[in-house]
Amino acid sequence: MRHLLSPLDFTLEEVENMLRLAQDIIKKPDKYSHICDGKKLATLFYEPSTRTRLSFEAAMLNLGGKTLGFHSADSSSATKGESVADTIRVISCYADICAMRHPKEGAPLVASNYSSIPVINAGDGGHNHPTQTFTDLLTILELKGRLDNMTVGLCGDLKFGRTVHSLINAMKRYPNVKFVLISPEELKIPQYLRDELISENHNFKEVYSLDEVMGELDILYMTRVQKERFFNEEEYIRLKNSFILDLKKLSKAKEDMYILHPLPRVNEISVEVDNDPRAAYFKQVQNGVYVRMALILILLGLDKTIEY
Ligand code: CP
């Protein structure tokens, strides 16, 4: 049995296999519609979610399985003081696999230590969001035809944005990927991540202006300033509009630069950008279902029964 806690839990070869499986699912959805008949996915969401929870549920339903779960800590026995360790022991009696989102970094890791079913980290605090990253990788692969040899700009809240941390960790493994990290001083990537990029000799730079680097980018990954992680509301209000991508700013971008965003968006991408052919964030949402279908199959060991 294995879990998915970080994108680095999968080797490059395993990621490639998963993306290939997701692409096969896109092409032949009917082939997969009964593989999980009789299986159950539990969604344990201690924090709000639209995409991740519902795409996990859609993924399991598309595979013929069923879902159960809770969508907030308030509607679970966490409010009565039940620990994550006890909760996962209980859920292991009800389901075959589970996806957990939690505000505390490392909570899915704790769950995995007590679980007898695969645990998927569906976002833990400001730490990691591996299934969003696999969604991002599939989207980039579909749009650019490769995951190497490109310049990736990550813009906005690089401090608290768990999707940013996971995407950097996943993409630094591909050859000749350069990161351009665009944020205010207060929202730069955490020092541990900077230290890793430096010690592993990755190509990256940190800048304060989106305009000055727009023309260099092959991918622009916009992110929301994570209000829920701030201790000080005044600080959030001061920083929340640091970057707003509009058509004027986009005019400096390459014709084949694609814009991704894990969503939800607040106002960091103006709605006028949505109709630009380079806006890929709703395609990204759709890909989230296919990637999660592939991941469920792999973690349940059911991919071995399929040729793809
Ligand atoms: N991208 C993402 O994690 O969205 P949700 O918070 O809606 O799940």
mmCIF file of C-alpha atoms and ligand atoms in Angstrom, residues 48-53 101 129 132 162 262-264, ligand 1:
data_model
loop_
_atom_site.group_PDB
_atom_site.id
_atom_site.type_symbol
_atom_site.label_atom_id
_atom_site.label_comp_id
_atom_site.label_asym_id
_atom_site.label_seq_id
_atom_site.Cartn_x
_atom_site.Cartn_y
_atom_site.Cartn_z
ATOM 1 C CA PRO A 48 -13.019 24.548 2.283
ATOM 2 C CA SER A 49 -12.669 23.299 -1.290
ATOM 3 C CA THR A 50 -14.603 23.380 -4.533
ATOM 4 C CA ARG A 51 -12.304 21.838 -7.164
ATOM 5 C CA THR A 52 -10.269 19.308 -5.242
ATOM 6 C CA ARG A 53 -13.116 17.675 -3.342
ATOM 7 C CA ARG A 101 -7.332 18.298 3.148
ATOM 8 C CA HIS A 129 -0.819 20.083 -2.892
ATOM 9 C CA GLN A 132 -2.983 20.035 -8.043
ATOM 10 C CA ARG A 162 1.132 25.255 -1.451
ATOM 11 C CA PRO A 262 -4.965 26.647 -9.481
ATOM 12 C CA LEU A 263 -8.092 28.693 -8.668
ATOM 13 C CA PRO A 264 -10.045 30.033 -6.869
HETATM 14 N N1 CP B 1 -7.127 24.384 -6.593
HETATM 15 C C1 CP B 1 -7.749 24.059 -5.452
HETATM 16 O O1 CP B 1 -7.183 23.396 -4.557
HETATM 17 O O2 CP B 1 -9.028 24.527 -5.367
HETATM 18 P P1 CP B 1 -10.030 24.218 -4.166
HETATM 19 O O3 CP B 1 -9.466 24.920 -2.943
HETATM 20 O O4 CP B 1 -11.355 24.752 -4.600
HETATM 21 O O5 CP B 1 -10.032 22.732 -3.957
#
